[in-house]
Coordinates of C-alpha atoms in Angstrom, one line a residue:
Y186 CA 113.6 86.2 110.5
E187 CA 115.1 86.8 107.0
V188 CA 114.6 89.3 104.2
I189 CA 114.0 87.2 101.1
T190 CA 113.3 89.9 98.5
P191 CA 115.1 89.3 95.1
S192 CA 118.1 91.6 95.4
V193 CA 118.7 91.0 99.1
R194 CA 118.5 87.2 98.4
Q195 CA 121.1 87.6 95.4
V196 CA 123.5 89.9 97.4
A197 CA 123.5 87.5 100.5
R198 CA 124.0 84.4 98.2
N199 CA 127.0 86.2 96.5
Q200 CA 128.5 87.5 99.8
F201 CA 128.5 84.0 101.4
G202 CA 129.1 82.0 98.2
C203 CA 126.1 79.8 98.7
Q204 CA 123.4 80.0 96.0
K205 CA 120.9 78.1 98.3
L206 CA 120.5 80.8 100.9
E207 CA 116.9 82.0 101.1
G208 CA 117.8 85.5 102.1
A209 CA 119.6 87.7 104.6
R210 CA 119.2 87.1 108.4
L211 CA 117.8 89.7 110.7
E212 CA 118.6 90.1 114.3
N213 CA 116.6 87.7 116.4
Q214 CA 116.8 89.3 119.7
P215 CA 116.3 92.9 121.0
T216 CA 119.6 94.7 121.5
T217 CA 118.1 97.6 123.5
K218 CA 114.9 97.9 125.7
S219 CA 113.1 99.8 122.9
D220 CA 114.4 97.5 120.0
C221 CA 112.2 94.8 118.5
Y222 CA 113.0 91.5 116.7
G223 CA 114.0 91.7 113.1
S224 CA 114.6 95.5 113.0
H225 CA 118.2 95.1 111.9
W226 CA 120.6 92.8 110.0
D227 CA 122.0 90.0 112.2
E228 CA 125.0 91.3 114.0
R229 CA 126.9 88.0 113.8
H230 CA 126.6 87.9 110.1
Y231 CA 127.0 91.7 109.2
Y232 CA 129.0 93.2 112.0
T233 CA 130.2 96.4 110.4
E234 CA 127.0 97.0 108.6
F235 CA 125.3 100.5 109.1
M236 CA 121.9 98.8 109.4
G237 CA 123.5 96.2 112.0
A238 CA 121.9 96.1 115.4
I239 CA 124.9 97.8 117.1
L240 CA 126.8 100.9 115.8
S241 CA 130.4 100.6 115.8
D242 CA 132.6 103.3 117.1
E243 CA 135.1 102.4 114.5
V244 CA 133.4 101.8 111.2
N245 CA 129.8 101.5 109.8
I246 CA 129.4 100.9 106.2
F247 CA 126.7 100.7 103.6
S248 CA 127.2 97.4 102.0
A249 CA 125.5 95.9 98.8
L250 CA 123.1 94.2 101.3
T251 CA 121.6 97.5 102.6
L252 CA 121.6 99.0 99.1
A253 CA 119.7 95.9 97.8
M254 CA 117.1 96.3 100.6
M255 CA 116.7 100.0 99.6
E256 CA 116.2 98.9 96.0
D257 CA 113.7 96.2 96.8
S258 CA 111.6 98.8 98.7
G259 CA 110.9 100.5 95.3
W260 CA 112.0 103.9 96.6
Y261 CA 115.7 103.8 95.6
K262 CA 118.0 103.0 92.6
P263 CA 121.3 102.5 94.3
N264 CA 124.8 102.6 92.7
Y265 CA 126.3 99.3 93.9
N266 CA 129.7 100.6 92.8
L267 CA 129.8 102.8 95.8
A268 CA 129.0 99.8 98.4
S269 CA 131.5 98.7 100.8
V270 CA 132.2 95.2 102.0
S271 CA 130.9 94.1 105.4

């Protein structure tokens, strides 16, 4: 599963330096008994991301990727200058 909205697609392309990416990968397996497929960013690609499948005890950041997802929802106008790098 992938999120292929315009802002998410561009952030993923910029983050990985690949303008051919279709979007940002979502977790493809449940990480807890109550979790479902595609409910978080893929842990392998976005380990320290706040919206990753597993919360870290050390660091959880809001990256441009999550801000882009929020923007594409139509509910938020994020300030990308405040984003951290995942």
